[in-house]
Each structure stands twice: as C-alpha cells, then as structure tokens.
Short mmCIF file of C-alpha atoms in Angstrom, two decimals:
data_model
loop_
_atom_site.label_atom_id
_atom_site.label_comp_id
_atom_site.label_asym_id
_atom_site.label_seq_id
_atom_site.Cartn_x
_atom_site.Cartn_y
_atom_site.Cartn_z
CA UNK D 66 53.27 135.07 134.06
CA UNK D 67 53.66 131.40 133.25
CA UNK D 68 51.09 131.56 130.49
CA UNK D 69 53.09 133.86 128.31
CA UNK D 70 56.26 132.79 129.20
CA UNK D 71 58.26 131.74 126.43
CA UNK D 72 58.56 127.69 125.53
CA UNK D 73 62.76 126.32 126.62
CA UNK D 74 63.94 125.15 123.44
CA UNK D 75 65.00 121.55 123.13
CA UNK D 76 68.88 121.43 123.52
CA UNK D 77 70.36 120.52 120.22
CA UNK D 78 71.76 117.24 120.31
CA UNK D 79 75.20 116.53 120.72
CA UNK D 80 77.49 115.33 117.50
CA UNK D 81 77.50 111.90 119.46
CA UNK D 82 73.45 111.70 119.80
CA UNK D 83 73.43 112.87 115.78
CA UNK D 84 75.60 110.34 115.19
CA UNK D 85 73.56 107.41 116.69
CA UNK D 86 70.11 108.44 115.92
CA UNK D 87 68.80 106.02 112.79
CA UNK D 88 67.26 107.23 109.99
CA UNK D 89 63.90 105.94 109.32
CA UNK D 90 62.41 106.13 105.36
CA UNK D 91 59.05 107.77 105.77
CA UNK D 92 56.47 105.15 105.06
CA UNK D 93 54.74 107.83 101.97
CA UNK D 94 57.71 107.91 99.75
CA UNK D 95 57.56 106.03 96.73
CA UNK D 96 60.30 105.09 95.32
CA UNK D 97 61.32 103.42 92.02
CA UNK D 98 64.64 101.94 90.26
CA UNK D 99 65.78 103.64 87.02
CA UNK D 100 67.72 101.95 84.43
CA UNK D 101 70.81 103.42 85.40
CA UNK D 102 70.32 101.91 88.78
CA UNK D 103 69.98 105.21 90.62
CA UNK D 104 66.68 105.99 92.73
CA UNK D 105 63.71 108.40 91.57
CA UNK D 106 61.78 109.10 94.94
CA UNK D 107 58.29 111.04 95.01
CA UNK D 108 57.26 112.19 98.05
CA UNK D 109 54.35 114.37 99.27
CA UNK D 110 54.65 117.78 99.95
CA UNK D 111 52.62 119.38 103.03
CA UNK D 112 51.16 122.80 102.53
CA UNK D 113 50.37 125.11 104.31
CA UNK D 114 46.85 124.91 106.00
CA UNK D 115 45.55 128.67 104.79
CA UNK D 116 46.34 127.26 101.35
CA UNK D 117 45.07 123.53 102.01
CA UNK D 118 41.90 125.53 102.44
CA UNK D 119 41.97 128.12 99.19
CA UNK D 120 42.88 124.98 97.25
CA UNK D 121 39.82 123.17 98.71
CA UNK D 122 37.25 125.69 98.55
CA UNK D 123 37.93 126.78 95.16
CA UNK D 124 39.38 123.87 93.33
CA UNK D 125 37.07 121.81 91.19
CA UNK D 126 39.27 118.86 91.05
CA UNK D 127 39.04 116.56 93.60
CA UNK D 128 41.81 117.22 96.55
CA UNK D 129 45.12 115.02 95.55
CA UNK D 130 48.16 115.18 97.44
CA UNK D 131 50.96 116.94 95.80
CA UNK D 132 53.63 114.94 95.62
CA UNK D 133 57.43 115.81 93.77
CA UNK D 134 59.97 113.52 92.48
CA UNK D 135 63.39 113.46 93.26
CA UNK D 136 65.85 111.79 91.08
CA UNK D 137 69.15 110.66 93.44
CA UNK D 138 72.54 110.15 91.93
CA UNK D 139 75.18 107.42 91.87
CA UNK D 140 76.15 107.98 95.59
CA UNK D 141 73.05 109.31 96.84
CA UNK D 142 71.10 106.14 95.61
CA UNK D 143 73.93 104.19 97.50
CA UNK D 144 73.12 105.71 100.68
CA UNK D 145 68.98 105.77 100.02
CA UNK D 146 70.00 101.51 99.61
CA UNK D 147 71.95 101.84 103.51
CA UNK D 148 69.07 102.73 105.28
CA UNK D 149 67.00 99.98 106.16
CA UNK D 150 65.59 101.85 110.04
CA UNK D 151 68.40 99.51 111.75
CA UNK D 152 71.50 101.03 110.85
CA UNK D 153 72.38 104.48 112.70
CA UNK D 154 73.66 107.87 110.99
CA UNK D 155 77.47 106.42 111.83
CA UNK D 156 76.95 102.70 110.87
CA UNK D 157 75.60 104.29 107.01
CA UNK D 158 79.03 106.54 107.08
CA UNK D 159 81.05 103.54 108.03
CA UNK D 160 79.57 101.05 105.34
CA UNK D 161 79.59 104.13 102.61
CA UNK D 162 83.24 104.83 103.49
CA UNK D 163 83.91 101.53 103.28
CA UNK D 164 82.48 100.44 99.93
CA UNK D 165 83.61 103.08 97.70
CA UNK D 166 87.24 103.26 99.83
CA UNK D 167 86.73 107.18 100.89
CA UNK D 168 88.17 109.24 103.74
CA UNK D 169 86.01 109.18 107.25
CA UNK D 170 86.04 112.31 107.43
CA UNK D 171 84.91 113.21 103.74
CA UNK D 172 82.55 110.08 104.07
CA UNK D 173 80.55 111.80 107.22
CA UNK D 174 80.56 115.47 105.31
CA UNK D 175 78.75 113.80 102.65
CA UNK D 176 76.55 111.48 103.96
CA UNK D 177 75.35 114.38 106.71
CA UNK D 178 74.90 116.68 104.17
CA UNK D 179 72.56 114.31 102.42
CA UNK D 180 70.53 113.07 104.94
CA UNK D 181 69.91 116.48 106.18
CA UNK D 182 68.63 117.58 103.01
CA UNK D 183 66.28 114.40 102.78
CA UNK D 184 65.73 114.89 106.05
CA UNK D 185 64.39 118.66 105.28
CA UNK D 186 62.02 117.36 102.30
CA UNK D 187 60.22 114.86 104.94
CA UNK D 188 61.60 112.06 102.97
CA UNK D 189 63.15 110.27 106.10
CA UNK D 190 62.81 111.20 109.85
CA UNK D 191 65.61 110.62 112.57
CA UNK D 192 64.71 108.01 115.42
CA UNK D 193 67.26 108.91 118.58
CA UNK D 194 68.50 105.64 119.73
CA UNK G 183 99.14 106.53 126.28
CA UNK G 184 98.78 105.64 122.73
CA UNK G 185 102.04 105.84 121.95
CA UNK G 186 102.38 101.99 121.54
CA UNK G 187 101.56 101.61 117.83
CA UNK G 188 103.92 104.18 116.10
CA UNK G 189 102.53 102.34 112.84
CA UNK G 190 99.11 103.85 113.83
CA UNK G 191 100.60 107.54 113.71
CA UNK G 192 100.57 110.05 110.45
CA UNK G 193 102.52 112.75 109.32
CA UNK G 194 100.29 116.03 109.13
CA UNK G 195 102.17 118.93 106.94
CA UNK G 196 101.08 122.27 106.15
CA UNK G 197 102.60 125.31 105.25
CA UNK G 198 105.71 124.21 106.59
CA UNK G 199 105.17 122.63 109.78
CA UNK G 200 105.09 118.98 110.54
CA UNK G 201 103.97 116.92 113.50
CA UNK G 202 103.14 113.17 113.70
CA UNK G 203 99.87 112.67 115.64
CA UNK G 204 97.90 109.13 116.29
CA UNK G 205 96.19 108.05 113.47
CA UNK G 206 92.68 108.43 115.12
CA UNK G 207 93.06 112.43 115.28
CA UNK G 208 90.95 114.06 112.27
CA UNK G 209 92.23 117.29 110.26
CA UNK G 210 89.22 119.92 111.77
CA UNK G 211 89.92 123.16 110.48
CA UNK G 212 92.21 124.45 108.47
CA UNK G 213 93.85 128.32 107.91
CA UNK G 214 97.03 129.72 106.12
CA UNK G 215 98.96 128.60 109.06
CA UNK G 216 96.18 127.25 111.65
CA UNK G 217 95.12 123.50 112.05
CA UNK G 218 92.91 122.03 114.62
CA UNK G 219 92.55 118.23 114.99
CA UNK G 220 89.94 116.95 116.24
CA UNK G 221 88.81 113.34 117.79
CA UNK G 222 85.74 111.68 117.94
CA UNK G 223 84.15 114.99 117.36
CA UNK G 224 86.17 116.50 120.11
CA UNK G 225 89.18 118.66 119.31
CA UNK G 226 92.59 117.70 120.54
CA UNK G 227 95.31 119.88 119.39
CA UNK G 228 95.35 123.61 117.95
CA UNK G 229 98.04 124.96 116.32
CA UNK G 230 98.60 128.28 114.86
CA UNK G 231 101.95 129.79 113.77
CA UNK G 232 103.00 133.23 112.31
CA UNK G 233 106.53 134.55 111.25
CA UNK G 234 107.67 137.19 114.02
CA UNK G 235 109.74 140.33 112.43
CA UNK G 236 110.52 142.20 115.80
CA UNK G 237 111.46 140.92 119.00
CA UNK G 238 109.50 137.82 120.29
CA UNK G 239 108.42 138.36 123.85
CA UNK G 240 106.06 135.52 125.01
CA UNK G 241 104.69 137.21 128.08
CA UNK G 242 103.03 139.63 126.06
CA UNK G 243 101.65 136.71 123.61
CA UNK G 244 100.39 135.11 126.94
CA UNK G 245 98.83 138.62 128.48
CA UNK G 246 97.03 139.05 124.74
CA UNK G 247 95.87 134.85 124.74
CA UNK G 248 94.61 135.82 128.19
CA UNK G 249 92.71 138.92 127.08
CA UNK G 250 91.46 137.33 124.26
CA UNK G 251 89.45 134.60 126.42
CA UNK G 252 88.17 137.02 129.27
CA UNK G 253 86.54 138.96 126.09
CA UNK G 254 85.17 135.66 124.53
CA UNK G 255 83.52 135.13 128.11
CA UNK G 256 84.41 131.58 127.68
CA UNK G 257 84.68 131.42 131.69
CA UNK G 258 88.33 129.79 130.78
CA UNK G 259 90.91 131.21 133.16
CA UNK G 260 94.46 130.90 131.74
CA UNK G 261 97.34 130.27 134.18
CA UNK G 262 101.24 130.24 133.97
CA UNK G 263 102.97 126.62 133.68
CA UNK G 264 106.41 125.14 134.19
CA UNK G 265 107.18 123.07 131.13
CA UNK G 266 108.77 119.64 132.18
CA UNK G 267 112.04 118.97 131.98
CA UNK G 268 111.24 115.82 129.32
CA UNK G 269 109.43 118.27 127.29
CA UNK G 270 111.92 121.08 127.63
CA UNK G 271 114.43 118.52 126.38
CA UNK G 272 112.60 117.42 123.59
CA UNK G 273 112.01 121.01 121.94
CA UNK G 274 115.31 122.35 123.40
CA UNK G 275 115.87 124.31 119.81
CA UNK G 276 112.84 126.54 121.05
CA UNK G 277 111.73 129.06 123.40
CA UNK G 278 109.30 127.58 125.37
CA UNK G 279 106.78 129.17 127.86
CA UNK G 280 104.19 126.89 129.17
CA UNK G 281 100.32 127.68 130.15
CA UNK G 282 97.36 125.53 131.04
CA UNK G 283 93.82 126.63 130.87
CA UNK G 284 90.77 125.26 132.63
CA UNK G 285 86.69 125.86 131.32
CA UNK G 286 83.71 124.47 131.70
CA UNK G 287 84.20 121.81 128.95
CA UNK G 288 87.50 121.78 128.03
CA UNK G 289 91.23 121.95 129.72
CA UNK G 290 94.05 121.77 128.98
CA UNK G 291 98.23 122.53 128.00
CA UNK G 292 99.27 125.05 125.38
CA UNK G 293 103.17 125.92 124.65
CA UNK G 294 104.22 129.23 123.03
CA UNK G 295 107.57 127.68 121.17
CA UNK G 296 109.57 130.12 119.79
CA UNK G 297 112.37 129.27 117.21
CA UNK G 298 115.45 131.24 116.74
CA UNK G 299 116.13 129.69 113.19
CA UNK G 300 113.43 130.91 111.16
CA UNK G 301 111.97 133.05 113.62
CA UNK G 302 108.58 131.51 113.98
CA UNK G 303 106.11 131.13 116.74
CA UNK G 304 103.84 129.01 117.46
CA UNK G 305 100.97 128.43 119.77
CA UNK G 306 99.91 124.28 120.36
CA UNK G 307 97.20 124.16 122.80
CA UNK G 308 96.36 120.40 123.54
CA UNK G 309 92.77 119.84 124.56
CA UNK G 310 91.68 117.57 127.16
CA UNK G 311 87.78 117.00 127.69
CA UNK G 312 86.63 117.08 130.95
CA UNK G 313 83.47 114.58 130.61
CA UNK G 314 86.12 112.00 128.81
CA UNK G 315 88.86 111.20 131.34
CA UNK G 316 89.61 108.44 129.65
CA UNK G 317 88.95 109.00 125.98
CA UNK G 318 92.11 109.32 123.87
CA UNK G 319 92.52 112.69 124.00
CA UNK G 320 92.92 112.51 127.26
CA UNK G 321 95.87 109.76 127.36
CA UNK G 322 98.32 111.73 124.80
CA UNK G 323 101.50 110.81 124.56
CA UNK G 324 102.78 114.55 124.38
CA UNK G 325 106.64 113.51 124.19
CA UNK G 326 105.97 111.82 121.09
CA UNK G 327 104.00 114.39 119.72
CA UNK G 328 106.12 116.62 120.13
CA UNK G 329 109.50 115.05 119.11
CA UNK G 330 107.92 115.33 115.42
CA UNK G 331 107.41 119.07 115.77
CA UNK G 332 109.43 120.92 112.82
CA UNK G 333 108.22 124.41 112.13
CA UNK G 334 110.70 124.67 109.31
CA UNK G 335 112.87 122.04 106.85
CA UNK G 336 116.38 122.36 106.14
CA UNK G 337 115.99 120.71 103.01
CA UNK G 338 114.05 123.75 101.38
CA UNK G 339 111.16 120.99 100.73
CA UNK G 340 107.68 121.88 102.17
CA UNK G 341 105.46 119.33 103.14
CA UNK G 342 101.34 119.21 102.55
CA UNK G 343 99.65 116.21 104.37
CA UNK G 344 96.09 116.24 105.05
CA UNK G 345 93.65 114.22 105.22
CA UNK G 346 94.60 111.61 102.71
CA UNK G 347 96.83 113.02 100.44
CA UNK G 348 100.71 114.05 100.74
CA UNK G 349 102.59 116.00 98.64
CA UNK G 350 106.49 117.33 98.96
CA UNK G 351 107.04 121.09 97.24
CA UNK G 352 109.49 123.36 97.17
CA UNK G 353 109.69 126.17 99.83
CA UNK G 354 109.02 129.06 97.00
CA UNK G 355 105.78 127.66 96.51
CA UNK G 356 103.24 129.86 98.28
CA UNK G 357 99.89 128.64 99.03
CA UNK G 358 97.52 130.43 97.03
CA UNK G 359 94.08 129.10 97.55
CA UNK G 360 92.38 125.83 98.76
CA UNK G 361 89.37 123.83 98.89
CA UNK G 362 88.33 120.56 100.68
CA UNK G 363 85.15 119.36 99.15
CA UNK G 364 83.55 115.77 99.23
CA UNK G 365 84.60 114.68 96.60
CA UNK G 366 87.09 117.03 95.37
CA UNK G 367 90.38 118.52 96.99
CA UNK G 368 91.94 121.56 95.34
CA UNK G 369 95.54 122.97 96.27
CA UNK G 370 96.85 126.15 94.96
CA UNK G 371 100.32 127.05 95.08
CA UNK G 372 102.54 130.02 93.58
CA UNK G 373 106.43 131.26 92.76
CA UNK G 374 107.66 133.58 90.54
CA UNK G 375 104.71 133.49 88.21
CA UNK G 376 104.34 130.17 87.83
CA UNK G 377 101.26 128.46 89.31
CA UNK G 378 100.91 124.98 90.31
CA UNK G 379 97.85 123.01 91.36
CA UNK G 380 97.13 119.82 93.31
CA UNK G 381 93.34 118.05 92.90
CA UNK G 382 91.94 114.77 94.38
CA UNK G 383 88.81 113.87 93.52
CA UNK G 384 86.99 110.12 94.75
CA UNK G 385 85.44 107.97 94.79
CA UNK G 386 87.06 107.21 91.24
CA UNK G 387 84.50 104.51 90.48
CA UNK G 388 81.86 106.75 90.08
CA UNK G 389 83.44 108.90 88.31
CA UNK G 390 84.88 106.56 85.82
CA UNK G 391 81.93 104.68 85.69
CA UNK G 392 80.36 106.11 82.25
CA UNK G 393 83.52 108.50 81.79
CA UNK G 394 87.28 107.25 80.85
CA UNK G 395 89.95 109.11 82.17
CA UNK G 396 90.44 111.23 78.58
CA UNK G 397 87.23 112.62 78.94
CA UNK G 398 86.67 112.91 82.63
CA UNK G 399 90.37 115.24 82.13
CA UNK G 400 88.80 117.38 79.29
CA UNK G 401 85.91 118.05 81.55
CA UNK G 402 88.23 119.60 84.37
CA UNK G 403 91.25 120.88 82.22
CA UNK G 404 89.17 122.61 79.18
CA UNK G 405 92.19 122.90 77.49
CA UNK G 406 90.07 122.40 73.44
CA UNK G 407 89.88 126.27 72.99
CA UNK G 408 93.58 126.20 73.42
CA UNK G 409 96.43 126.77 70.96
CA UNK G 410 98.92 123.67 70.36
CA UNK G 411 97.53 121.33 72.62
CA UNK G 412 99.13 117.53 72.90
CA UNK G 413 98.09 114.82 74.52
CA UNK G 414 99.93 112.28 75.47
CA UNK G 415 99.42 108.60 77.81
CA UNK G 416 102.42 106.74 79.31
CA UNK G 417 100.13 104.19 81.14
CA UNK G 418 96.39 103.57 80.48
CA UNK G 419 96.00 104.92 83.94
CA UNK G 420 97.48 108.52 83.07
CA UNK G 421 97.15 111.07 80.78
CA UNK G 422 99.21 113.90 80.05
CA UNK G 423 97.84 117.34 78.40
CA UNK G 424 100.77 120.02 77.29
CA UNK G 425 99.86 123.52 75.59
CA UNK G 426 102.63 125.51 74.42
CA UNK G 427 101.44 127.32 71.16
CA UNK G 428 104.29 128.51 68.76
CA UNK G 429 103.80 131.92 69.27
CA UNK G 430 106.10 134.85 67.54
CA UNK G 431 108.69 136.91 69.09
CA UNK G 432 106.17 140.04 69.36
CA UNK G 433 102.90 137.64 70.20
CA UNK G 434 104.92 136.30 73.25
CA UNK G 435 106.24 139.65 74.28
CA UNK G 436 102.69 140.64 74.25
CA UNK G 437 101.44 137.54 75.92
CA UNK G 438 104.01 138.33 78.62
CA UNK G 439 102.58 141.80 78.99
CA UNK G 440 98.93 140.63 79.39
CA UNK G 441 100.01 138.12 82.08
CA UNK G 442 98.34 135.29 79.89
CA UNK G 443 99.64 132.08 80.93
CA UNK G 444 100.90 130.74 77.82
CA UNK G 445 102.52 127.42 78.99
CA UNK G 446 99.92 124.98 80.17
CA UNK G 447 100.44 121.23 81.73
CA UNK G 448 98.44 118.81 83.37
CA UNK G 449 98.69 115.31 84.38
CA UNK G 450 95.86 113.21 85.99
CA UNK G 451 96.52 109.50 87.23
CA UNK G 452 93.92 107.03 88.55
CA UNK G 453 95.05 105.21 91.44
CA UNK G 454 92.43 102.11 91.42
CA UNK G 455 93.54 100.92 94.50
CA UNK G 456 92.50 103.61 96.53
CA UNK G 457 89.69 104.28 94.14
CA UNK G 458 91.27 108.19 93.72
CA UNK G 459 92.41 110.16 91.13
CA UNK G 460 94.85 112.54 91.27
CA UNK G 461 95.27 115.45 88.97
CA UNK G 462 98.38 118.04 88.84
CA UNK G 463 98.17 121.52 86.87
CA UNK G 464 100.88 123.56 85.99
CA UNK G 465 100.75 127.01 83.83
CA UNK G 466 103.20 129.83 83.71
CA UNK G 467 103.99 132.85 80.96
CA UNK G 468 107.07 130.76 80.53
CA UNK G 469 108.09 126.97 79.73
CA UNK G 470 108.26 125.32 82.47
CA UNK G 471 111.02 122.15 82.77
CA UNK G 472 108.47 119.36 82.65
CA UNK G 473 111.20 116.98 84.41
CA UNK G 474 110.78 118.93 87.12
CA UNK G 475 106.96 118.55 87.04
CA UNK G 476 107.04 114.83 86.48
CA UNK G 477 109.17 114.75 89.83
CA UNK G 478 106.50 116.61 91.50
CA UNK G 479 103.59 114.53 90.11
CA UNK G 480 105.77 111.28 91.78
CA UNK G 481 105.67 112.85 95.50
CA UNK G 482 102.41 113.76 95.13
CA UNK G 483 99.80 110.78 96.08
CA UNK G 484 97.16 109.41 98.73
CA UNK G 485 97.98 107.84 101.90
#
C-alpha cells in the first residue's frame, strides 16, 4: 500500500555538489570578537518538543531560548571570517589553503571537518548552488 | 595527455616504490604497501605491492582479482589484455600481464608487474571514469607514468614522498607506524633497535604565534623528566635536544635489559617559507652517530 510505503531517501550528494554548495551563517547566531581575535559564537539550541512542553508547563520563569557559546580557535575563527553566503565550501578551502600556505588536501580535511561540525550545532546551513 | 609539463609532475615514494605522477593527482589512501591517488575526488591509480617468497604465477593473481570482484558484486567484469609493445618496452625488467576491467562507474587498465630482482609484485590498476571522458584521468600519459616505476633502489636508500613532505632513509628502516592529521604528520620508522621519527606539523604561524620554537619543542618532545638533557640552537630557526645520561656500567647493562631507550635526540626546524615545521626524533638503547642524524634531518623537508 502506498500509504505505508516507506519515504526514498534523498541521494547523498556527490563530493562535487558538497563541494559547491555555500555555507550560509544562520541569521540567530551571535557572535562576538575576543581579545585574542578569535570568535565566541552563541547559538540557540532546539529541544525537543515533549520537553519544550515540561519546561513550559512547569517552569515559573518566563520561556527563554537556550542558547550555548562556542569559543572558535585561531583557524576556526579564520574560516567563521571566509564565509560571507557567497563563497562555496571549495572557494573557503582554496582561500584557507592559500593564506596560511597549507596542503589542498589537508586544507579540505580540515575545513570539512569544521563546517560539518558547525553545520551539526545549526550554526550555519548549506545552500546547494 | 598531460604529459606536456614534466615540471607539473611529483615524485610519490613509499615503502620503497617510486612513480612520478602529474602534479594534480592527490595521495587518497594509504597502507603498508598500498596507495591510491585520487583526482578531483575521483581515484586514478591503485597500487598495491607485496614481496612474493614462492613462485610468482600471475594467472592465479588474475583468477583471485577476478574472484575477488564477482564476491564484492561490484557488477565489474575483469578481462585478459595484451600489454602494448611501448609499454612492454618501458617495464621490460618485469613480468607483465595485462587486464582491463569495465563497471558501472569506473574502467579501466591494471598491470600485474612482476620483478625478478627483488621479487616483488605489484598490482597498478589505472582508473578511468566513465561520466568524465575528458577529465584528466582520462587523458593519462601511461608511458610516462610508468617509465618512473621503481619497486626497489639500488642505492639501498628508501624514499617517503607524500603529500608535501620528502624524506630519503635507509632501506633497514622499517615503517613502524603513521599518522596523517591536519595539522600534524607523524612517520615511524625502525632498525635494529633504534627508532627514528619524522613529524610535520602547519600551519607554523599559528603555532608560533604565542609559542617560540623552544617551547612549542618541549611541548612535543617532554624530554624535562629526563636525565642529562642539552639543548642546543645552530640557527634561531632550529633547535636541537640530546639526552644521554652518564649512566654506570651496571645501570646501562640494566637499562639495556629493560629495553629503556637511553639515548634520546631530536631536532625541530621552522621552515617560514612554507609556514611548516619539521621535527626529527631519534632514540635507541645505544648512542647513536649524530652525523648520521644531521644527514638525515638535511633530506628530510617539504616540497
């Protein structure tokens, strides 16, 4: 029966389609400039409606957001500083690679790995080309 | 082809083979004696090796490659191929036997070269991708490829060349253990109890940026807690770390016995044009000639 048949899952995209999607900052992050020039971020954190609704129904306080903070390094705050929505996944590996003089290769492991994670946290969002 | 720009090429080296490729093809994976390049996300050329003690017979490494897809289910059917003659000439210190494979995604040209010299075989399968007919990978220049093929040097002198570092060793030295980590590259090698390691860490502006080079060492060679350490700094871009406590007769013996590692060296360098630093360890149970370590530390570098 069509009704219970199971959704197709999306095909994952290719490395090429990764590759050229840009990453977009997500318009609720704050973020602010430490001394040492590196990035704190706070961002909210979504929970869970069955707990949205505990929280609400027996919390006194009025409902606030919870947000956390996330304090980026050296190289991380470099990257956070590429993405401006223009620039795609490759063009921020290319310009990273190229101002601190690393290998391609070593300059896409890293700069994947991050935006993944910030990716994961809601902080930015991927818009395919 | 892209065999215009020799300039454009590198020199890949591990565990005693050595190939030139074009300079667009990307280290992939790496084993003890496997490497697959890759391009543009896309590999290109496998190669896997292994030293042969019996009798090589490459029909029966062709029946087991065979067998080894039709269990994968990969739908890639392998077929028997004449080698040309240019290629036959080219590798004509080998046993060759040809095969080409077709799948859904991928075909493509794999030897089985067999040398008679050192007694090693190796499989290079060179990938073409059917949805690029005219990507790179697709226009190799497979005589020029594999012209640089050596599966062993006369010299006795290994060489390690991956992604951006080289580094010429001895043949005794074993690979023991490595790591490629952004950021940090760690090679392990061993012979006859002594131990030498290769790092590379980057970007070198970061990491010098609220560290100097003493303290940045002392972080990765804790070498405080040790006996008779010296320190010592040719250039302000090196630094040089030697332990080699006096120890008695019967404390060495004993040393010896426990397989402690008395004899410690290090040397790390900062190479600001490339924004790397390079780092090279040495420890044995006995003094090592640090002439000969020093010669080591100048073929090591980034390319």
């Amino acid at each position: 029966m069509a009704l219970f048949k199971k959704k197709p899952r999306p095909s994952p995209l290719s490395r090429q389609q990764a590759l050229n999607c840009k990453p977009v900052k997500n318009v609720n992050v704050t973020e602010v400039r430490l001394e040492n020039g590196s990035v704190m971020l706070s961002y909210p954190v979504g929970t869970r409606p069955w707990v949205a609704t505990l929280i609400k129904r027996f919390s006194r306080a009025p409902e606030k957001p919870v947000t956390k903070k996330l304090e980026l390094d050296t190289l991380g705050s470099a990257v956070w500083d590429l993405l401006d929505g223009n620039r795609s996944v490759k063009q921020v590996i290319r310009k990273f690679a190229k101002t601190y003089r690393l290998h391609p290769k070593e300059a896409e492991v890293s700069v994947t790995q991050f935006l993944r994670q910030l990716g994961r946290r809601g902080i930015i969002g991927f818009r395919p080309e | 082809m892209i065999s215009g720009n020799r300039q454009l090429w590198k020199e890949v080296g591990w565990n005693g083979l050595r190939i030139s490729v074009p300079g667009v093809w990307e280290t992939d994976r790496l084993g003890d004696c496997y490497i697959l390049m890759e391009n543009d996300g896309f590999p290109v050329l496998e190669i896997k090796w292994n030293q042969l003690k019996g009798k090589f017979s490459p029909d029966k490494h062709l029946k087991r490659l065979k067998s080894k897809y039709h269990k994968q289910k990969t739908n890639q059917e392998i077929f028997s191929w004449v080698v040309p003659r240019s290629w036959s000439r080219i590798l004509k210190g080998y046993d060759i036997t040809g095969f080409k494979w077709d799948g859904k995604l991928f075909s493509g040209k794999g030897l089985i070269l067999f040398c008679k010299d050192c007694k090693r075989a190796t499989l290079l399968q060179f990938y073409e991708n059917r949805y690029k007919k005219n990507s790179v990978s697709t226009l190799i220049d497979y005589p020029a490829v594999l012209s640089s093929f050596q599966d062993h040097n006369s010299k006795g002198i290994c060489l390690w060349a991956v992604f951006d570092i080289r580094a010429e060793l001895p043949e005794q030295f074993k690979l023991l253990r490595h790591s490629f980590k952004p950021g940090s590259y760690e090679l392990v090698f061993e012979a006859e109890g002594y131990q030498l390691a290769f790092y590379r860490w980057s970007p070198a502006s970061v990491i010098l940026f609220d560290n100097d080079l003493r303290s940045f060492a002392r972080k990765v060679f804790p070498f405080e807690s040790c006996e008779g350490v010296s320190e010592s700094r040719d250039c302000p871009d090196s630094i040089e770390f030697l332990v080699l406590p006096s120890l008695g007769f019967w404390k060495k013996w004993r040393q010896r016995l426990r397989k402690k590692k008395i004899f410690k060296w290090s040397r790390l360098w900062h190479i600001s044009d490339a924004n790397r630093i390079l780092g090279i360890r040495a420890e044995s149970n006995r003094p090592m000639d640090i002439d000969f370590l020093k010669n080591i530390c100048s073929r090591y570098g980034v390319v």
